[in-house]
JSON list of C-alpha atoms in Angstrom, two decimals:
[
{"chain": "A", "resi": 25, "resn": "UNK", "atom": "CA", "xyz": [-20.59, -52.49, -105.18]},
{"chain": "A", "resi": 26, "resn": "UNK", "atom": "CA", "xyz": [-23.10, -51.49, -102.53]},
{"chain": "A", "resi": 27, "resn": "UNK", "atom": "CA", "xyz": [-25.43, -48.47, -103.06]},
{"chain": "A", "resi": 28, "resn": "UNK", "atom": "CA", "xyz": [-24.87, -45.80, -100.29]},
{"chain": "A", "resi": 29, "resn": "UNK", "atom": "CA", "xyz": [-27.11, -43.01, -98.89]},
{"chain": "A", "resi": 30, "resn": "UNK", "atom": "CA", "xyz": [-25.28, -40.46, -97.05]},
{"chain": "A", "resi": 31, "resn": "UNK", "atom": "CA", "xyz": [-22.20, -42.71, -96.44]},
{"chain": "A", "resi": 32, "resn": "UNK", "atom": "CA", "xyz": [-24.48, -45.55, -95.20]},
{"chain": "A", "resi": 33, "resn": "UNK", "atom": "CA", "xyz": [-25.11, -48.82, -97.09]},
{"chain": "A", "resi": 34, "resn": "UNK", "atom": "CA", "xyz": [-28.57, -49.44, -98.07]},
{"chain": "A", "resi": 35, "resn": "UNK", "atom": "CA", "xyz": [-28.55, -52.93, -96.22]},
{"chain": "A", "resi": 36, "resn": "UNK", "atom": "CA", "xyz": [-27.62, -51.25, -92.88]},
{"chain": "A", "resi": 37, "resn": "UNK", "atom": "CA", "xyz": [-30.62, -48.83, -93.48]},
{"chain": "A", "resi": 38, "resn": "UNK", "atom": "CA", "xyz": [-32.97, -51.62, -94.06]},
{"chain": "A", "resi": 39, "resn": "UNK", "atom": "CA", "xyz": [-31.72, -53.61, -91.08]},
{"chain": "A", "resi": 40, "resn": "UNK", "atom": "CA", "xyz": [-32.19, -50.58, -88.74]},
{"chain": "A", "resi": 41, "resn": "UNK", "atom": "CA", "xyz": [-35.81, -50.13, -90.35]},
{"chain": "A", "resi": 42, "resn": "UNK", "atom": "CA", "xyz": [-36.54, -53.70, -89.74]},
{"chain": "A", "resi": 43, "resn": "UNK", "atom": "CA", "xyz": [-35.42, -53.46, -86.04]},
{"chain": "A", "resi": 44, "resn": "UNK", "atom": "CA", "xyz": [-37.56, -50.42, -85.60]},
{"chain": "A", "resi": 45, "resn": "UNK", "atom": "CA", "xyz": [-40.53, -52.31, -86.82]},
{"chain": "A", "resi": 46, "resn": "UNK", "atom": "CA", "xyz": [-39.83, -55.28, -84.57]},
{"chain": "A", "resi": 47, "resn": "UNK", "atom": "CA", "xyz": [-39.34, -53.09, -81.47]},
{"chain": "A", "resi": 48, "resn": "UNK", "atom": "CA", "xyz": [-42.80, -51.48, -82.16]},
{"chain": "A", "resi": 49, "resn": "UNK", "atom": "CA", "xyz": [-44.43, -54.86, -82.67]},
{"chain": "A", "resi": 50, "resn": "UNK", "atom": "CA", "xyz": [-43.25, -56.69, -79.61]},
{"chain": "A", "resi": 51, "resn": "UNK", "atom": "CA", "xyz": [-41.53, -54.38, -77.08]},
{"chain": "A", "resi": 52, "resn": "UNK", "atom": "CA", "xyz": [-43.95, -51.17, -77.27]},
{"chain": "A", "resi": 53, "resn": "UNK", "atom": "CA", "xyz": [-43.69, -49.32, -74.16]},
{"chain": "A", "resi": 54, "resn": "UNK", "atom": "CA", "xyz": [-46.50, -49.80, -71.70]},
{"chain": "A", "resi": 55, "resn": "UNK", "atom": "CA", "xyz": [-48.46, -46.95, -70.23]},
{"chain": "A", "resi": 56, "resn": "UNK", "atom": "CA", "xyz": [-48.62, -46.60, -66.39]},
{"chain": "A", "resi": 57, "resn": "UNK", "atom": "CA", "xyz": [-51.39, -48.33, -64.50]},
{"chain": "A", "resi": 58, "resn": "UNK", "atom": "CA", "xyz": [-53.06, -46.89, -61.39]},
{"chain": "A", "resi": 59, "resn": "UNK", "atom": "CA", "xyz": [-51.68, -49.75, -59.36]},
{"chain": "A", "resi": 60, "resn": "UNK", "atom": "CA", "xyz": [-48.21, -48.99, -60.59]},
{"chain": "A", "resi": 61, "resn": "UNK", "atom": "CA", "xyz": [-48.67, -45.33, -59.82]},
{"chain": "A", "resi": 62, "resn": "UNK", "atom": "CA", "xyz": [-49.69, -46.18, -56.26]},
{"chain": "A", "resi": 63, "resn": "UNK", "atom": "CA", "xyz": [-46.81, -48.66, -55.84]},
{"chain": "A", "resi": 64, "resn": "UNK", "atom": "CA", "xyz": [-44.17, -46.10, -57.21]},
{"chain": "A", "resi": 65, "resn": "UNK", "atom": "CA", "xyz": [-45.74, -43.55, -54.52]},
{"chain": "A", "resi": 66, "resn": "UNK", "atom": "CA", "xyz": [-45.14, -46.21, -51.88]},
{"chain": "A", "resi": 67, "resn": "UNK", "atom": "CA", "xyz": [-41.58, -46.90, -53.10]},
{"chain": "A", "resi": 68, "resn": "UNK", "atom": "CA", "xyz": [-40.60, -43.17, -53.14]},
{"chain": "A", "resi": 69, "resn": "UNK", "atom": "CA", "xyz": [-42.05, -42.73, -49.67]},
{"chain": "A", "resi": 70, "resn": "UNK", "atom": "CA", "xyz": [-39.87, -45.64, -48.42]},
{"chain": "A", "resi": 71, "resn": "UNK", "atom": "CA", "xyz": [-36.61, -44.84, -50.32]},
{"chain": "A", "resi": 72, "resn": "UNK", "atom": "CA", "xyz": [-37.02, -41.21, -51.05]},
{"chain": "A", "resi": 73, "resn": "UNK", "atom": "CA", "xyz": [-36.25, -39.14, -54.14]},
{"chain": "A", "resi": 74, "resn": "UNK", "atom": "CA", "xyz": [-32.60, -39.78, -54.22]},
{"chain": "A", "resi": 75, "resn": "UNK", "atom": "CA", "xyz": [-32.57, -43.66, -54.58]},
{"chain": "A", "resi": 76, "resn": "UNK", "atom": "CA", "xyz": [-34.02, -44.00, -58.03]},
{"chain": "A", "resi": 77, "resn": "UNK", "atom": "CA", "xyz": [-31.96, -47.17, -58.71]},
{"chain": "A", "resi": 78, "resn": "UNK", "atom": "CA", "xyz": [-33.45, -49.05, -55.70]},
{"chain": "A", "resi": 79, "resn": "UNK", "atom": "CA", "xyz": [-36.98, -47.65, -56.57]},
{"chain": "A", "resi": 80, "resn": "UNK", "atom": "CA", "xyz": [-36.65, -49.04, -60.21]},
{"chain": "A", "resi": 81, "resn": "UNK", "atom": "CA", "xyz": [-35.25, -52.42, -59.08]},
{"chain": "A", "resi": 82, "resn": "UNK", "atom": "CA", "xyz": [-38.07, -52.71, -56.45]},
{"chain": "A", "resi": 83, "resn": "UNK", "atom": "CA", "xyz": [-40.71, -51.63, -59.12]},
{"chain": "A", "resi": 84, "resn": "UNK", "atom": "CA", "xyz": [-39.36, -54.27, -61.66]},
{"chain": "A", "resi": 85, "resn": "UNK", "atom": "CA", "xyz": [-39.32, -57.02, -58.95]},
{"chain": "A", "resi": 86, "resn": "UNK", "atom": "CA", "xyz": [-43.12, -56.41, -58.33]},
{"chain": "A", "resi": 87, "resn": "UNK", "atom": "CA", "xyz": [-44.06, -55.82, -61.96]},
{"chain": "A", "resi": 88, "resn": "UNK", "atom": "CA", "xyz": [-41.66, -57.99, -64.04]},
{"chain": "A", "resi": 89, "resn": "UNK", "atom": "CA", "xyz": [-43.91, -57.79, -67.20]},
{"chain": "A", "resi": 90, "resn": "UNK", "atom": "CA", "xyz": [-43.76, -54.06, -67.19]},
{"chain": "A", "resi": 91, "resn": "UNK", "atom": "CA", "xyz": [-40.08, -53.11, -66.42]},
{"chain": "A", "resi": 92, "resn": "UNK", "atom": "CA", "xyz": [-39.29, -49.38, -65.96]},
{"chain": "A", "resi": 93, "resn": "UNK", "atom": "CA", "xyz": [-35.98, -47.75, -66.11]},
{"chain": "A", "resi": 94, "resn": "UNK", "atom": "CA", "xyz": [-34.60, -45.44, -63.61]},
{"chain": "A", "resi": 95, "resn": "UNK", "atom": "CA", "xyz": [-35.16, -42.48, -65.82]},
{"chain": "A", "resi": 96, "resn": "UNK", "atom": "CA", "xyz": [-38.91, -43.59, -66.48]},
{"chain": "A", "resi": 97, "resn": "UNK", "atom": "CA", "xyz": [-39.56, -43.93, -62.64]},
{"chain": "A", "resi": 98, "resn": "UNK", "atom": "CA", "xyz": [-38.11, -40.45, -61.87]},
{"chain": "A", "resi": 99, "resn": "UNK", "atom": "CA", "xyz": [-39.95, -38.77, -64.70]},
{"chain": "A", "resi": 100, "resn": "UNK", "atom": "CA", "xyz": [-43.19, -40.56, -63.76]},
{"chain": "A", "resi": 101, "resn": "UNK", "atom": "CA", "xyz": [-42.74, -39.33, -60.20]},
{"chain": "A", "resi": 102, "resn": "UNK", "atom": "CA", "xyz": [-42.35, -35.68, -61.22]},
{"chain": "A", "resi": 103, "resn": "UNK", "atom": "CA", "xyz": [-45.42, -36.08, -63.49]},
{"chain": "A", "resi": 104, "resn": "UNK", "atom": "CA", "xyz": [-47.33, -37.22, -60.35]},
{"chain": "A", "resi": 105, "resn": "UNK", "atom": "CA", "xyz": [-46.33, -34.65, -58.15]},
{"chain": "A", "resi": 106, "resn": "UNK", "atom": "CA", "xyz": [-46.67, -31.86, -60.62]},
{"chain": "A", "resi": 107, "resn": "UNK", "atom": "CA", "xyz": [-50.11, -33.00, -61.73]},
{"chain": "A", "resi": 108, "resn": "UNK", "atom": "CA", "xyz": [-51.69, -29.70, -61.14]},
{"chain": "A", "resi": 109, "resn": "UNK", "atom": "CA", "xyz": [-49.00, -26.96, -62.12]},
{"chain": "A", "resi": 110, "resn": "UNK", "atom": "CA", "xyz": [-50.00, -23.35, -61.95]},
{"chain": "A", "resi": 111, "resn": "UNK", "atom": "CA", "xyz": [-51.13, -21.85, -65.34]},
{"chain": "A", "resi": 112, "resn": "UNK", "atom": "CA", "xyz": [-52.66, -18.61, -64.28]},
{"chain": "A", "resi": 113, "resn": "UNK", "atom": "CA", "xyz": [-50.88, -15.33, -64.50]},
{"chain": "A", "resi": 114, "resn": "UNK", "atom": "CA", "xyz": [-47.93, -14.62, -62.37]},
{"chain": "A", "resi": 115, "resn": "UNK", "atom": "CA", "xyz": [-48.63, -12.30, -59.31]},
{"chain": "A", "resi": 116, "resn": "UNK", "atom": "CA", "xyz": [-46.05, -9.59, -57.89]},
{"chain": "A", "resi": 117, "resn": "UNK", "atom": "CA", "xyz": [-45.10, -11.98, -55.10]},
{"chain": "A", "resi": 118, "resn": "UNK", "atom": "CA", "xyz": [-44.04, -14.72, -57.29]},
{"chain": "A", "resi": 119, "resn": "UNK", "atom": "CA", "xyz": [-42.12, -12.32, -59.62]},
{"chain": "A", "resi": 120, "resn": "UNK", "atom": "CA", "xyz": [-40.22, -10.82, -56.57]},
{"chain": "A", "resi": 121, "resn": "UNK", "atom": "CA", "xyz": [-39.58, -14.52, -55.49]},
{"chain": "A", "resi": 122, "resn": "UNK", "atom": "CA", "xyz": [-38.25, -15.31, -58.90]},
{"chain": "A", "resi": 123, "resn": "UNK", "atom": "CA", "xyz": [-35.97, -12.43, -59.06]},
{"chain": "A", "resi": 124, "resn": "UNK", "atom": "CA", "xyz": [-34.60, -12.81, -55.57]},
{"chain": "A", "resi": 125, "resn": "UNK", "atom": "CA", "xyz": [-34.14, -16.51, -56.18]},
{"chain": "A", "resi": 126, "resn": "UNK", "atom": "CA", "xyz": [-32.14, -15.78, -59.31]},
{"chain": "A", "resi": 127, "resn": "UNK", "atom": "CA", "xyz": [-29.98, -13.23, -57.36]},
{"chain": "A", "resi": 128, "resn": "UNK", "atom": "CA", "xyz": [-29.32, -15.91, -54.69]},
{"chain": "A", "resi": 129, "resn": "UNK", "atom": "CA", "xyz": [-29.01, -19.09, -56.80]},
{"chain": "A", "resi": 130, "resn": "UNK", "atom": "CA", "xyz": [-28.30, -17.78, -60.38]},
{"chain": "A", "resi": 131, "resn": "UNK", "atom": "CA", "xyz": [-29.73, -20.15, -63.01]},
{"chain": "A", "resi": 132, "resn": "UNK", "atom": "CA", "xyz": [-30.48, -23.21, -60.79]},
{"chain": "A", "resi": 133, "resn": "UNK", "atom": "CA", "xyz": [-34.00, -23.20, -61.82]},
{"chain": "A", "resi": 134, "resn": "UNK", "atom": "CA", "xyz": [-35.06, -26.39, -59.95]},
{"chain": "A", "resi": 135, "resn": "UNK", "atom": "CA", "xyz": [-33.78, -24.74, -56.74]},
{"chain": "A", "resi": 136, "resn": "UNK", "atom": "CA", "xyz": [-35.79, -21.65, -57.42]},
{"chain": "A", "resi": 137, "resn": "UNK", "atom": "CA", "xyz": [-39.06, -23.64, -58.33]},
{"chain": "A", "resi": 138, "resn": "UNK", "atom": "CA", "xyz": [-38.84, -24.92, -54.55]},
{"chain": "A", "resi": 139, "resn": "UNK", "atom": "CA", "xyz": [-39.28, -21.43, -53.66]},
{"chain": "A", "resi": 140, "resn": "UNK", "atom": "CA", "xyz": [-42.35, -20.81, -55.93]},
{"chain": "A", "resi": 141, "resn": "UNK", "atom": "CA", "xyz": [-45.11, -23.13, -55.10]},
{"chain": "A", "resi": 142, "resn": "UNK", "atom": "CA", "xyz": [-46.57, -25.20, -58.14]},
{"chain": "A", "resi": 143, "resn": "UNK", "atom": "CA", "xyz": [-44.40, -23.70, -60.89]},
{"chain": "A", "resi": 144, "resn": "UNK", "atom": "CA", "xyz": [-42.17, -26.12, -63.03]},
{"chain": "A", "resi": 145, "resn": "UNK", "atom": "CA", "xyz": [-38.59, -25.28, -63.32]},
{"chain": "A", "resi": 146, "resn": "UNK", "atom": "CA", "xyz": [-39.08, -24.58, -67.21]},
{"chain": "A", "resi": 147, "resn": "UNK", "atom": "CA", "xyz": [-41.84, -22.21, -66.60]},
{"chain": "A", "resi": 148, "resn": "UNK", "atom": "CA", "xyz": [-39.75, -20.44, -64.16]},
{"chain": "A", "resi": 149, "resn": "UNK", "atom": "CA", "xyz": [-36.79, -20.24, -66.50]},
{"chain": "A", "resi": 150, "resn": "UNK", "atom": "CA", "xyz": [-39.09, -18.98, -69.36]},
{"chain": "A", "resi": 151, "resn": "UNK", "atom": "CA", "xyz": [-40.64, -16.43, -67.00]},
{"chain": "A", "resi": 152, "resn": "UNK", "atom": "CA", "xyz": [-37.36, -14.97, -65.95]},
{"chain": "A", "resi": 153, "resn": "UNK", "atom": "CA", "xyz": [-36.10, -14.59, -69.51]},
{"chain": "A", "resi": 154, "resn": "UNK", "atom": "CA", "xyz": [-39.27, -12.99, -70.50]},
{"chain": "A", "resi": 155, "resn": "UNK", "atom": "CA", "xyz": [-38.96, -10.51, -67.59]},
{"chain": "A", "resi": 156, "resn": "UNK", "atom": "CA", "xyz": [-35.38, -9.83, -68.43]},
{"chain": "A", "resi": 157, "resn": "UNK", "atom": "CA", "xyz": [-36.12, -9.11, -72.06]},
{"chain": "A", "resi": 158, "resn": "UNK", "atom": "CA", "xyz": [-38.87, -6.56, -70.89]},
{"chain": "A", "resi": 159, "resn": "UNK", "atom": "CA", "xyz": [-36.66, -4.74, -68.70]},
{"chain": "A", "resi": 160, "resn": "UNK", "atom": "CA", "xyz": [-33.75, -4.71, -71.26]},
{"chain": "A", "resi": 161, "resn": "UNK", "atom": "CA", "xyz": [-36.15, -3.25, -73.84]},
{"chain": "A", "resi": 162, "resn": "UNK", "atom": "CA", "xyz": [-37.51, -0.58, -71.29]},
{"chain": "A", "resi": 163, "resn": "UNK", "atom": "CA", "xyz": [-33.80, 0.34, -70.51]},
{"chain": "A", "resi": 164, "resn": "UNK", "atom": "CA", "xyz": [-33.03, 0.78, -74.32]},
{"chain": "A", "resi": 165, "resn": "UNK", "atom": "CA", "xyz": [-36.14, 3.08, -74.65]},
{"chain": "A", "resi": 166, "resn": "UNK", "atom": "CA", "xyz": [-35.27, 5.14, -71.43]},
{"chain": "A", "resi": 167, "resn": "UNK", "atom": "CA", "xyz": [-38.72, 4.13, -70.35]},
{"chain": "A", "resi": 168, "resn": "UNK", "atom": "CA", "xyz": [-37.29, 2.37, -67.15]},
{"chain": "A", "resi": 169, "resn": "UNK", "atom": "CA", "xyz": [-37.45, 3.87, -63.67]},
{"chain": "A", "resi": 170, "resn": "UNK", "atom": "CA", "xyz": [-36.85, 2.57, -60.08]},
{"chain": "A", "resi": 171, "resn": "UNK", "atom": "CA", "xyz": [-39.08, 3.77, -57.26]},
{"chain": "A", "resi": 172, "resn": "UNK", "atom": "CA", "xyz": [-37.41, 4.95, -54.25]},
{"chain": "A", "resi": 173, "resn": "UNK", "atom": "CA", "xyz": [-39.17, 4.20, -51.00]}
]
């Protein structure tokens, strides 16, 4: 008879915990170094942003002691290119671009983020739904009007 917690035997839980400890001790993920960032930039310059498998393989050939997955290389590239995202308040031009972009591309936030400089796709999505809520609430209160030109 084995003691079970939520349908899983205690021995399996202990095995999983010991694996986690071993992983933390010897295979801890490394942080990115400046020379790795520079090499990643050159690889993306050479292969582009559509060939992440080749970028990752080339990166791992140069830095075999610090292997990075395709996902890690892609995420790091986006962190490098969006190092200075806009955080100040939205202006009218950006709001208009957001609404026109949504009208044309629907919920393709990454495409719309290309139209609005230095705003992440997540910020754009959040701003759209914030505007949408405000307009919806104004309509409910009959406080909404459209200016005719």
